[in-house]
Short mmCIF file of N, CA and C in Angstrom, two decimals:
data_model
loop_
_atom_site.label_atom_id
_atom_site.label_comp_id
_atom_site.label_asym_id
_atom_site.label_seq_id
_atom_site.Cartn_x
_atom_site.Cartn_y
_atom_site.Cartn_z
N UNK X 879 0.83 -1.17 0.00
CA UNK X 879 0.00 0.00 0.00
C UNK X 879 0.88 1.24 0.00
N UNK X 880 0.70 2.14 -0.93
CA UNK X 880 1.40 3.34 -0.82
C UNK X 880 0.88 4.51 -0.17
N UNK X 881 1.12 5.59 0.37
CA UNK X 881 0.51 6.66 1.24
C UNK X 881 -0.40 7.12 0.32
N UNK X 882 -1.28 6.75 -0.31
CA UNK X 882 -2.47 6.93 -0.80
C UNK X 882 -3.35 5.95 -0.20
N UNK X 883 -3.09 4.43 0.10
CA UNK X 883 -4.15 3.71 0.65
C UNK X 883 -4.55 2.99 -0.33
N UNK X 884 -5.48 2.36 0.08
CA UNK X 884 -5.93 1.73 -0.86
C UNK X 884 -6.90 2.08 -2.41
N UNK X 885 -7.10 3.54 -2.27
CA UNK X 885 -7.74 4.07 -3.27
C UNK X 885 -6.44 5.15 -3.61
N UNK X 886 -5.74 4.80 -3.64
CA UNK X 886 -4.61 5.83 -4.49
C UNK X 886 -4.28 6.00 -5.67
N UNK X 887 -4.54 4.77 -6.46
CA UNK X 887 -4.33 4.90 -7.79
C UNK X 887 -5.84 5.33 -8.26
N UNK X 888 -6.74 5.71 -7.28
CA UNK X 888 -7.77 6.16 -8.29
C UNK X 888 -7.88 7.49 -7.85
N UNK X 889 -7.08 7.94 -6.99
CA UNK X 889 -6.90 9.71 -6.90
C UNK X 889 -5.59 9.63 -7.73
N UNK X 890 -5.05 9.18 -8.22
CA UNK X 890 -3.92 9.60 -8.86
C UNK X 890 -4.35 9.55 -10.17
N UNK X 891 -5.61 8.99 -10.67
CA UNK X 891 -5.89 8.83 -12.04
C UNK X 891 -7.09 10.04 -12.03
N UNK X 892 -7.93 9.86 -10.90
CA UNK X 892 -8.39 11.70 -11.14
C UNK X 892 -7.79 12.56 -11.14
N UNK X 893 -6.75 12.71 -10.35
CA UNK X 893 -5.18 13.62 -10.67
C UNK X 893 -4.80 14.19 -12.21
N UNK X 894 -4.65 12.72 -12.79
CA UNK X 894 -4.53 13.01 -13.92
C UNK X 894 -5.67 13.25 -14.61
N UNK X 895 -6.77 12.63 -14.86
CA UNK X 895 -7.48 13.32 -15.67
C UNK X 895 -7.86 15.07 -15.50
N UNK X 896 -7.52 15.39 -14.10
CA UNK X 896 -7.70 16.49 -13.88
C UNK X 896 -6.95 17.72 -14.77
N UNK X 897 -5.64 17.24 -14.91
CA UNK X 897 -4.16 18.13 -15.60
C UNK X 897 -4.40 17.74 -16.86
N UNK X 898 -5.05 16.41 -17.31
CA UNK X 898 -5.28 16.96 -19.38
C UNK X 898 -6.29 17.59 -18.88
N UNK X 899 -7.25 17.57 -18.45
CA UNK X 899 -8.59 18.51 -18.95
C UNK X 899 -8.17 20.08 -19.02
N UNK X 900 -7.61 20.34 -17.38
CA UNK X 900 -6.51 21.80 -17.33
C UNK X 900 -6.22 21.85 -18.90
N UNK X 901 -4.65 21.24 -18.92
CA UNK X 901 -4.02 21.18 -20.29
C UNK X 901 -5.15 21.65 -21.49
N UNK X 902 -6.19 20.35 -22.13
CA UNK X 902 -6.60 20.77 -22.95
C UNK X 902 -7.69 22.13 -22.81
N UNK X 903 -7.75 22.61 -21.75
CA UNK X 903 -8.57 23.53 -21.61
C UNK X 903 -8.40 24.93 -21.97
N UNK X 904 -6.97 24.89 -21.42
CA UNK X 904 -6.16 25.91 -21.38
C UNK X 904 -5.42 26.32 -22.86
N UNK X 905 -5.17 24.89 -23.20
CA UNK X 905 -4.50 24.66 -25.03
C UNK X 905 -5.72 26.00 -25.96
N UNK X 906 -6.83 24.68 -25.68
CA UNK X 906 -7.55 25.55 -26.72
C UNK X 906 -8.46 26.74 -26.56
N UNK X 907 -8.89 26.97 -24.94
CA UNK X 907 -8.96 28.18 -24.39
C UNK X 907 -8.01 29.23 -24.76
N UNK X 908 -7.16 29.13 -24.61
CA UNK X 908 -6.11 30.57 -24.92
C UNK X 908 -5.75 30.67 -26.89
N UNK X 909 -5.85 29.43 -26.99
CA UNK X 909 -5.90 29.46 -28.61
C UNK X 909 -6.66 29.98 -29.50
N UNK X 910 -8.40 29.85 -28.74
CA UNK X 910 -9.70 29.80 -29.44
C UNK X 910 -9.67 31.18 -30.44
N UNK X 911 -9.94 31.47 -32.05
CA UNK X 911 -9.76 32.16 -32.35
C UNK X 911 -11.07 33.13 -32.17
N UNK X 912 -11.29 34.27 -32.23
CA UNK X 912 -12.60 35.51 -32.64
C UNK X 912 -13.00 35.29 -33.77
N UNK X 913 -14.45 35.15 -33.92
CA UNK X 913 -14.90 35.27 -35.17
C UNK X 913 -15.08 36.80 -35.58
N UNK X 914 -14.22 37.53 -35.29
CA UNK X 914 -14.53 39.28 -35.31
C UNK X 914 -13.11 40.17 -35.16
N UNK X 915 -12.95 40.69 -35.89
CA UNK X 915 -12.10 42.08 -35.28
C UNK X 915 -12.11 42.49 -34.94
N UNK X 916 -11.22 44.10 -34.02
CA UNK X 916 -11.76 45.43 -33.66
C UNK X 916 -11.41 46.76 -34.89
N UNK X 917 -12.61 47.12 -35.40
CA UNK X 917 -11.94 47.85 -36.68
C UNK X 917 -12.18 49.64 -35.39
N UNK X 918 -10.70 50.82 -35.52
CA UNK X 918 -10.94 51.55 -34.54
C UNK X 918 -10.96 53.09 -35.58
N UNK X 919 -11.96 53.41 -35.14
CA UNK X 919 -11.62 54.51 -35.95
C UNK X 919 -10.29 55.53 -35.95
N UNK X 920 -10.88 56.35 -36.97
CA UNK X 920 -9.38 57.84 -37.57
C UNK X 920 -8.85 58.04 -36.05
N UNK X 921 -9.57 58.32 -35.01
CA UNK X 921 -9.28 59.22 -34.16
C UNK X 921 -9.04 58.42 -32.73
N UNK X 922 -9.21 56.99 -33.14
CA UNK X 922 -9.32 56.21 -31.88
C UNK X 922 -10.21 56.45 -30.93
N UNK X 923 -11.01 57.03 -31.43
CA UNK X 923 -11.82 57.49 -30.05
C UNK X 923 -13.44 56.35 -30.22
N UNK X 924 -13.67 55.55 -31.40
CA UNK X 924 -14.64 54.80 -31.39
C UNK X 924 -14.53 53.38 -31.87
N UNK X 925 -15.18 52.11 -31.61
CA UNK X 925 -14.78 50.82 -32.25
C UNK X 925 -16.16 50.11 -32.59
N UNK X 926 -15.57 48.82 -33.56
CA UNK X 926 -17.02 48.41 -33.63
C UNK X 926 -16.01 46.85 -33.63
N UNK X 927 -16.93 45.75 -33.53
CA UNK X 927 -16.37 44.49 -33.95
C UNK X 927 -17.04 44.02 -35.81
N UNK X 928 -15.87 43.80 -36.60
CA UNK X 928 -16.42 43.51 -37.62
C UNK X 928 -16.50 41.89 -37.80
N UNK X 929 -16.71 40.99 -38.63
CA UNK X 929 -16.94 39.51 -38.52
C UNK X 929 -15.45 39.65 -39.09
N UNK X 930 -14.63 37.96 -39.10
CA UNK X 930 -13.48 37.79 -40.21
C UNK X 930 -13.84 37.57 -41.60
N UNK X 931 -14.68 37.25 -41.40
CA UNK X 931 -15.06 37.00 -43.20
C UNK X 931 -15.32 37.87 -43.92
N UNK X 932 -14.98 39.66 -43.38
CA UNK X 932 -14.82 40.70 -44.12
C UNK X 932 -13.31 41.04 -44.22
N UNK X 933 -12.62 41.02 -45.56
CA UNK X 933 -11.15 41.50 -45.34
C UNK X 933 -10.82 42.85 -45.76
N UNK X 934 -9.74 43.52 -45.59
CA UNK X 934 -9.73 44.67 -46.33
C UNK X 934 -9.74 44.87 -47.84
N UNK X 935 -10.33 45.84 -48.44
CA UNK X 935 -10.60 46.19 -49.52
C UNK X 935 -9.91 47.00 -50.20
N UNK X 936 -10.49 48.47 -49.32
CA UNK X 936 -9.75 49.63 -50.14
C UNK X 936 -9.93 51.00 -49.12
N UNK X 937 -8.85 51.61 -49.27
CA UNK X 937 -8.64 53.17 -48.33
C UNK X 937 -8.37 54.22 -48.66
N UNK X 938 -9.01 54.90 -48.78
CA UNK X 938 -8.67 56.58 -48.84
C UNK X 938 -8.51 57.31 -47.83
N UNK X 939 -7.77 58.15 -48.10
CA UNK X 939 -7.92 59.34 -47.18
C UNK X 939 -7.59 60.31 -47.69
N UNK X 940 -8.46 61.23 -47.77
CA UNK X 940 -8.73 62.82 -48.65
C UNK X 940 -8.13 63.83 -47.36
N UNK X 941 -7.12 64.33 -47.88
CA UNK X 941 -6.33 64.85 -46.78
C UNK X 941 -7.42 67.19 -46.55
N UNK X 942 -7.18 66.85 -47.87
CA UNK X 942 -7.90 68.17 -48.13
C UNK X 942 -9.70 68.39 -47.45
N UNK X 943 -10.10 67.06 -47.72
CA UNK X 943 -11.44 67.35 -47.16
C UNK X 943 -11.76 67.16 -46.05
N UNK X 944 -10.62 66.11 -45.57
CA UNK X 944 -10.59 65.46 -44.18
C UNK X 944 -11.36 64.22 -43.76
N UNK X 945 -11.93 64.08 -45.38
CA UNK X 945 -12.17 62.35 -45.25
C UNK X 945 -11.81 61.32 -45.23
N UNK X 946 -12.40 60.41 -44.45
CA UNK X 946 -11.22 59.03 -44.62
C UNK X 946 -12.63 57.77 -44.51
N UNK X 947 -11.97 57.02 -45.48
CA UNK X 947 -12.83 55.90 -46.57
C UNK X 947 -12.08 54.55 -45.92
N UNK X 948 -12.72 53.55 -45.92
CA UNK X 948 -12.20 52.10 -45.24
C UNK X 948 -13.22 51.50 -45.45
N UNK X 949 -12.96 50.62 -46.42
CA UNK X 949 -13.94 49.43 -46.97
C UNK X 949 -13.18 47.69 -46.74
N UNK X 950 -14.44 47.23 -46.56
CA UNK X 950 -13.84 46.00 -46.12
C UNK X 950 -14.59 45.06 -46.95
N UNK X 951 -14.41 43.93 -47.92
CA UNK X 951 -15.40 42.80 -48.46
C UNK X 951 -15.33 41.39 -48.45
N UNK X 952 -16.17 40.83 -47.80
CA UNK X 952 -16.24 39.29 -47.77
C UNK X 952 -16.15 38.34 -49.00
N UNK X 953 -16.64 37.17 -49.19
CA UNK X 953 -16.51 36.26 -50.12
C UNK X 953 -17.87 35.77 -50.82
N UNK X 954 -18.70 36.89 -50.78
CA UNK X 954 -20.14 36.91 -51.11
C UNK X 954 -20.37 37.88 -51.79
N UNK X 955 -19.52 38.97 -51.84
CA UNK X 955 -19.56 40.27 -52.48
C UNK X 955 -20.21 41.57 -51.88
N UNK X 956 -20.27 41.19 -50.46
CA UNK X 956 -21.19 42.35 -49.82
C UNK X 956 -19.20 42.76 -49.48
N UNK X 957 -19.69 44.66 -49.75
CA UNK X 957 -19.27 45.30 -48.86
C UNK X 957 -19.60 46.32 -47.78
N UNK X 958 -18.15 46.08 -46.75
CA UNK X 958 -18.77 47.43 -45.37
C UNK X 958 -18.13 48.17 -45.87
N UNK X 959 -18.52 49.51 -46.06
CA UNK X 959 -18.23 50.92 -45.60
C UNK X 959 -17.95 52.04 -44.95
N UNK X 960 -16.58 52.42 -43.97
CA UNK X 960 -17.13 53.33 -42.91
C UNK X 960 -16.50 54.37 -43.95
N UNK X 961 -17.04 55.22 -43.48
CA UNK X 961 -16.07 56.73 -43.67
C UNK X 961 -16.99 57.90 -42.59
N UNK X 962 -15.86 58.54 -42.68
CA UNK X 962 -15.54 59.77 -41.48
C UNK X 962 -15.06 60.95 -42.01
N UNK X 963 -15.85 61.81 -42.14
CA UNK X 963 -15.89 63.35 -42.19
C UNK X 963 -16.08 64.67 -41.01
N UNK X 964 -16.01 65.73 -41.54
CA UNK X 964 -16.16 66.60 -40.35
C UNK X 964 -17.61 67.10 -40.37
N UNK X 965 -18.15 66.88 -39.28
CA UNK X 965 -19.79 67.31 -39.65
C UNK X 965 -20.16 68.44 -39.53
N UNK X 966 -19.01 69.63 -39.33
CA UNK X 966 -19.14 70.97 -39.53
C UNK X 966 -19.87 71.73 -39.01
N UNK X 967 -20.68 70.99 -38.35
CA UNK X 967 -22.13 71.79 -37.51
C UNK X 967 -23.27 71.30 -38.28
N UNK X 968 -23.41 70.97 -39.22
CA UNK X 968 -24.17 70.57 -40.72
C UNK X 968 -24.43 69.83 -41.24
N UNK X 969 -23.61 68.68 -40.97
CA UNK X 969 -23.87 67.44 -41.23
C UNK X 969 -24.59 66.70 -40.07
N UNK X 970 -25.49 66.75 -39.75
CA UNK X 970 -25.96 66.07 -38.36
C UNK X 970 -26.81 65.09 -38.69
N UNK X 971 -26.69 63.84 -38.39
CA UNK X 971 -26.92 61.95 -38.35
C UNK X 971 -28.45 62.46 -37.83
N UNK X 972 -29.23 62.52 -38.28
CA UNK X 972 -30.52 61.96 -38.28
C UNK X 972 -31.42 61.28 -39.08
N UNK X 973 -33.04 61.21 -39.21
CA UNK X 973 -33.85 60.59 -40.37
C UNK X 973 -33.96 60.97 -41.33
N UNK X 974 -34.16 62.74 -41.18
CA UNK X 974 -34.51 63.55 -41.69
C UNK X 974 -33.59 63.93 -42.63
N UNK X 975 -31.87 63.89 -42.45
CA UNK X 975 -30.78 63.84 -43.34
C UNK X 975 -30.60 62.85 -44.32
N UNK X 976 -31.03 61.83 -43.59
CA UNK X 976 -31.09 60.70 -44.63
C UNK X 976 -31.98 60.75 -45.26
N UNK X 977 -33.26 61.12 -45.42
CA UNK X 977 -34.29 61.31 -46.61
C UNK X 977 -33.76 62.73 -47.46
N UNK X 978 -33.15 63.59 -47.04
CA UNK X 978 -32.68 64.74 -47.86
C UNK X 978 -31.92 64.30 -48.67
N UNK X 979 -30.74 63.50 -47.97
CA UNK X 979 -29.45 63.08 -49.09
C UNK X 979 -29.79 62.29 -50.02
N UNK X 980 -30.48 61.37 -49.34
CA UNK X 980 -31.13 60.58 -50.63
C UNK X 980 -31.69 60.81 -51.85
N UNK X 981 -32.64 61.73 -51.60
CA UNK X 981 -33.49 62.56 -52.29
C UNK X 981 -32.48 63.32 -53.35
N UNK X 982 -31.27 63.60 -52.93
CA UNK X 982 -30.90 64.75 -53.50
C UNK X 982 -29.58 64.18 -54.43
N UNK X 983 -29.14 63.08 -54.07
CA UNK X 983 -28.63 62.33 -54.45
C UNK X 983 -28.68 61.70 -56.33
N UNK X 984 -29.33 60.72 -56.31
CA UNK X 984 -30.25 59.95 -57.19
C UNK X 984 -31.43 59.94 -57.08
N UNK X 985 -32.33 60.09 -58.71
CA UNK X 985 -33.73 59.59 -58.35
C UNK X 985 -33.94 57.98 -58.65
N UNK X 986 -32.69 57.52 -58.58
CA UNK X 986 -33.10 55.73 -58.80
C UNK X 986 -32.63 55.48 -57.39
N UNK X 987 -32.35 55.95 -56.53
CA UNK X 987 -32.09 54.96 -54.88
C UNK X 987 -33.68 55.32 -54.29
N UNK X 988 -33.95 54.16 -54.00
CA UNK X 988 -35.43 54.20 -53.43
C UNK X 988 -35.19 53.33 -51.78
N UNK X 989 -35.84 54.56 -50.70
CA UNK X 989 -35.98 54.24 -49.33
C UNK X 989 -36.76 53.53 -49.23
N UNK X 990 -36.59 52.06 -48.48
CA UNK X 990 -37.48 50.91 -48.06
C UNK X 990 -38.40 51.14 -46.96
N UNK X 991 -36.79 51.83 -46.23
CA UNK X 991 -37.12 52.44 -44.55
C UNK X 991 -36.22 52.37 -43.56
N UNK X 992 -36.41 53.20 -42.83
CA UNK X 992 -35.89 54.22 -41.62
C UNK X 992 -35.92 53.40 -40.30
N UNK X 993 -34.87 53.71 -39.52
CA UNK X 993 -34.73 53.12 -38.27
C UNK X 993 -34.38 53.60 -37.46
N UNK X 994 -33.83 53.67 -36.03
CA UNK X 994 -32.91 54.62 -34.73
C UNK X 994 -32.60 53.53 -34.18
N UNK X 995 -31.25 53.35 -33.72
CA UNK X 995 -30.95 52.46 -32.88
C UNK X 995 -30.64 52.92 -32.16
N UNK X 996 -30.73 53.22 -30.76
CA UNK X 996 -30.30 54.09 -29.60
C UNK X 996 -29.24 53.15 -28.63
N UNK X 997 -27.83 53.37 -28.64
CA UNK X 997 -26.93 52.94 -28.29
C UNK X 997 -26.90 53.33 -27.00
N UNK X 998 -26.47 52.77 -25.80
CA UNK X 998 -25.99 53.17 -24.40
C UNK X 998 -24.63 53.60 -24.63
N UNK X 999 -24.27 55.15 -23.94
CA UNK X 999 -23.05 55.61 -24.25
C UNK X 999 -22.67 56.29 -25.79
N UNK X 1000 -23.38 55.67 -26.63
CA UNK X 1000 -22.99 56.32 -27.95
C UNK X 1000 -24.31 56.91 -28.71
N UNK X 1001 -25.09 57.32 -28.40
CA UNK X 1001 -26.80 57.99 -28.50
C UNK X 1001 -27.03 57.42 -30.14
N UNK X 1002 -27.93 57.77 -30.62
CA UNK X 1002 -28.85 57.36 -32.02
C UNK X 1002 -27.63 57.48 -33.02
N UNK X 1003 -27.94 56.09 -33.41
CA UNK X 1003 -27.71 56.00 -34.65
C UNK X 1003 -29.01 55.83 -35.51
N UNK X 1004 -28.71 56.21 -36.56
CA UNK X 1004 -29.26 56.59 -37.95
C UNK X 1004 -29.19 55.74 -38.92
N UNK X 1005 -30.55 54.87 -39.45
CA UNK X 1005 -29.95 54.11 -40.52
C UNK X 1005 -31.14 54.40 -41.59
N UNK X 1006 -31.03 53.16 -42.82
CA UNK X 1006 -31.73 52.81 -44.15
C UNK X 1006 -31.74 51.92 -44.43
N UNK X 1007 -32.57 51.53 -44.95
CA UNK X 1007 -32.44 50.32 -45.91
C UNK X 1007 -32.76 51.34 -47.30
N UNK X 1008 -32.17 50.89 -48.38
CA UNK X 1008 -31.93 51.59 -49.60
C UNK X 1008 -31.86 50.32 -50.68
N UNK X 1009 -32.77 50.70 -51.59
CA UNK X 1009 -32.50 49.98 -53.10
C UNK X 1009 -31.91 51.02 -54.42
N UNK X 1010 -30.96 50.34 -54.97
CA UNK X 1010 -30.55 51.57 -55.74
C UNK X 1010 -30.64 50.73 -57.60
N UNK X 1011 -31.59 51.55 -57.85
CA UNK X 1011 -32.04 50.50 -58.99
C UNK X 1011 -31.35 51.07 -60.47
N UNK X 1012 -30.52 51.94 -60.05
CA UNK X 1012 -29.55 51.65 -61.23
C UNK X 1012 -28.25 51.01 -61.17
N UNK X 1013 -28.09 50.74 -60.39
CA UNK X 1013 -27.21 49.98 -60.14
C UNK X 1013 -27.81 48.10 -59.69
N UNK X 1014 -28.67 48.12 -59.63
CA UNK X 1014 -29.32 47.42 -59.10
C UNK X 1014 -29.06 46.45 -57.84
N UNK X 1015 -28.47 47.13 -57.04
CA UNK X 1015 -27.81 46.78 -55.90
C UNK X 1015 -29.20 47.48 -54.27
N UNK X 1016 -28.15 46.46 -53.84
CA UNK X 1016 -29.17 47.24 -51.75
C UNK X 1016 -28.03 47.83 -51.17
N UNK X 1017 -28.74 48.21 -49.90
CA UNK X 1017 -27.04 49.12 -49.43
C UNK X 1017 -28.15 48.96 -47.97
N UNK X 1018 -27.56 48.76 -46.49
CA UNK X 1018 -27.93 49.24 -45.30
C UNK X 1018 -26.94 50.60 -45.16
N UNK X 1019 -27.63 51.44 -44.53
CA UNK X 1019 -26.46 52.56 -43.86
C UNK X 1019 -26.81 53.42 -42.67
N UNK X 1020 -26.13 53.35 -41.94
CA UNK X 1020 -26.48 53.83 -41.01
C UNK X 1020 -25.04 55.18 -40.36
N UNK X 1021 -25.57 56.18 -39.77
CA UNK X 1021 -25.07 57.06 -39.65
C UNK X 1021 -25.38 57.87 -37.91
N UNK X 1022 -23.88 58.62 -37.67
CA UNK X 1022 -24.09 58.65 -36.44
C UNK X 1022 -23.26 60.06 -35.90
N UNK X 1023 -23.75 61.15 -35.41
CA UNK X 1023 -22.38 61.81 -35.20
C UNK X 1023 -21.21 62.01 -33.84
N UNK X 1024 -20.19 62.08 -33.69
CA UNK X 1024 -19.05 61.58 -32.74
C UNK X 1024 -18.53 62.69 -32.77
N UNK X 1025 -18.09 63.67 -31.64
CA UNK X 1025 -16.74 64.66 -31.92
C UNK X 1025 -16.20 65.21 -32.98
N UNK X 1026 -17.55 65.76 -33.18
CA UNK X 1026 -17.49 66.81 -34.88
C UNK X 1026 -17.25 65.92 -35.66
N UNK X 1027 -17.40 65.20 -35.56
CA UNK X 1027 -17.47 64.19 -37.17
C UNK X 1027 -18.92 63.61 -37.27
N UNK X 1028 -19.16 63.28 -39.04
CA UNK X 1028 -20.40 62.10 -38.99
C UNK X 1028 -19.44 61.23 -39.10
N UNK X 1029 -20.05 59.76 -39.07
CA UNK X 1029 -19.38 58.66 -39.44
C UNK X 1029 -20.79 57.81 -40.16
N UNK X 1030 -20.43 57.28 -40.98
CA UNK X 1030 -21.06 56.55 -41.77
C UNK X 1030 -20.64 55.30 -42.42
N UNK X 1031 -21.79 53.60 -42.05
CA UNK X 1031 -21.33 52.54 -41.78
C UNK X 1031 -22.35 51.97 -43.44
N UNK X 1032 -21.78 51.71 -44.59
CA UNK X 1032 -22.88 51.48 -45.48
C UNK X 1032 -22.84 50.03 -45.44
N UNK X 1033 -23.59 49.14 -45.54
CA UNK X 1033 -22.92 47.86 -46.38
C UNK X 1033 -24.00 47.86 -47.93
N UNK X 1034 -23.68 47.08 -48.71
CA UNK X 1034 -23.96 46.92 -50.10
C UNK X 1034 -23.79 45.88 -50.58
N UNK X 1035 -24.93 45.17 -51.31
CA UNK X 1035 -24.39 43.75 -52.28
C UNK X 1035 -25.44 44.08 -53.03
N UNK X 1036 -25.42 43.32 -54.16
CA UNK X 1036 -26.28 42.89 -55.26
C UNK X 1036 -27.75 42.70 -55.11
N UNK X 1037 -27.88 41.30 -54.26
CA UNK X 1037 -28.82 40.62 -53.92
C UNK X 1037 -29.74 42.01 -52.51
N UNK X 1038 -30.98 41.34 -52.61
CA UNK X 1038 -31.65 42.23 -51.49
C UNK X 1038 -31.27 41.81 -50.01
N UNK X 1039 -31.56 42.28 -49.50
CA UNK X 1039 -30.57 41.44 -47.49
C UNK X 1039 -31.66 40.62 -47.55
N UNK X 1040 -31.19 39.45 -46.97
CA UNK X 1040 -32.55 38.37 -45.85
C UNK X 1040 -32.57 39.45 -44.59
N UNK X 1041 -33.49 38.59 -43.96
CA UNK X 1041 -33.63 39.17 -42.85
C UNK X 1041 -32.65 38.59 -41.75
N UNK X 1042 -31.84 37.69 -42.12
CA UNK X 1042 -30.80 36.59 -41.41
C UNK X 1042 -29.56 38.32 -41.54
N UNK X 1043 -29.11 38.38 -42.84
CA UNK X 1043 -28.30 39.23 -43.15
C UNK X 1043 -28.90 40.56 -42.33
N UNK X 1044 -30.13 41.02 -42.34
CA UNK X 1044 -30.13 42.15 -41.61
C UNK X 1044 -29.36 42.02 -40.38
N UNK X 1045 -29.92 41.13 -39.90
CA UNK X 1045 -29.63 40.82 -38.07
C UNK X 1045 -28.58 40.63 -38.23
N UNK X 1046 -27.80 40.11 -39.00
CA UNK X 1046 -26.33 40.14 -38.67
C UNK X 1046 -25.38 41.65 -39.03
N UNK X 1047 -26.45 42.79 -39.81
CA UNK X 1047 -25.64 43.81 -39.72
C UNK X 1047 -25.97 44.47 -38.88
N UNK X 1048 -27.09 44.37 -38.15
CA UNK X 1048 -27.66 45.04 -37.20
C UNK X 1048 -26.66 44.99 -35.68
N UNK X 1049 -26.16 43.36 -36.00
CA UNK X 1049 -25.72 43.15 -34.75
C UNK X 1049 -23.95 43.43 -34.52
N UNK X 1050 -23.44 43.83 -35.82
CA UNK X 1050 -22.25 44.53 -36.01
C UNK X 1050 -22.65 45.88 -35.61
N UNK X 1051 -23.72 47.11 -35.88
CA UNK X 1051 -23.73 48.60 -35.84
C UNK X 1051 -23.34 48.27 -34.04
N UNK X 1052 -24.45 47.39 -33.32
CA UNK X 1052 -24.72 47.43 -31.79
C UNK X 1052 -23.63 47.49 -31.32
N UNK X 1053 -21.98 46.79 -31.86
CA UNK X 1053 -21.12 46.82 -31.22
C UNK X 1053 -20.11 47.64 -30.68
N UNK X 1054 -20.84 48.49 -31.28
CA UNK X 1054 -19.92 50.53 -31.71
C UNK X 1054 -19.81 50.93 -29.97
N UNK X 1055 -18.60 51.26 -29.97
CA UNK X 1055 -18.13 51.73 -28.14
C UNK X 1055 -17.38 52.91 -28.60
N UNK X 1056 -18.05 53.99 -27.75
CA UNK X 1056 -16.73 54.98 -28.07
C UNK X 1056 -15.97 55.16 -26.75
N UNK X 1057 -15.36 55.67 -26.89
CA UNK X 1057 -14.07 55.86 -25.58
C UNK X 1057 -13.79 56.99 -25.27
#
């Protein structure tokens, strides 16, 4: 009998099963990848989580106007859109902007409809659903203003959104934290 007794080899084998489970817990716990990024804005002062299955696209930055463009596109052909301007006093994220711009815009983008998502910490955002029938594409967009800037989140594909796809862009805008 060893100073375990007579049940020692079966605390020594819960022992061990104890240290792989640790082990594998810890393996693939600390490994586990994000299905998401943190994309941070111009100024660091705001974030959102985007999915991975959006990669980067394409970037501008208009030094003169003070815009800055960051597009990101998946493997479906939808793309996100942010860009960030100075909202001058003038540009201000509401419903009512978004039916103007639209309007004033194209007469082939046709409003589906209007939404507010009221964020804790980061107040109303501003969105659309938009069909743009010369192009014959959809676009969600939603818009918001931050420390003299608007910022504006479009996405766009071909096809019209499901309602699966809404909720999943819906549930990217929700993730917006500013700091």
């Amino acid at each position: 009998m060893g100073i375990y007794g007579k049940g020692g080899n079966i605390v020594k084998k819960k022992k061990a099963a104890l240290l792989i489970f640790l082990a594998v817990f810890l393996i693939t716990g600390c490994t586990a990848k994000k299905d998401y990024f943190v994309y941070t804005g111009v100024e660091k002062d705001w974030s959102m989580q985007i999915p991975i299955s959006y990669e980067d696209h394409m970037e501008e930055n208009n030094e003169t106007f003070k815009i800055y463009m960051k597009a990101f596109k998946n493997n479906k052909g939808t793309v996100l859109n942010i860009m960030e301007m100075p909202d001058e006093g003038e540009k201000i994220a509401s419903e009512e902007h978004i039916k103007e711009e639209l309007s004033s815009v194209d007469d082939y983008l046709h409003l589906e409809r209007l939404e507010t998502i009221d964020l804790q910490n980061v107040g109303k955002i501003y969105g659309a659903l938009v069909e743009d029938n010369a192009t014959d594409s959809h676009m969600l967009m939603y818009k918001w203003n931050h420390n003299n800037r608007l910022i504006s989140v479009i996405i766009y594909q071909k096809k019209a959104f499901t309602l699966e796809e809404e909720a999943q862009i819906k549930s990217i805008i929700t993730t917006i934290k500013v700091k």
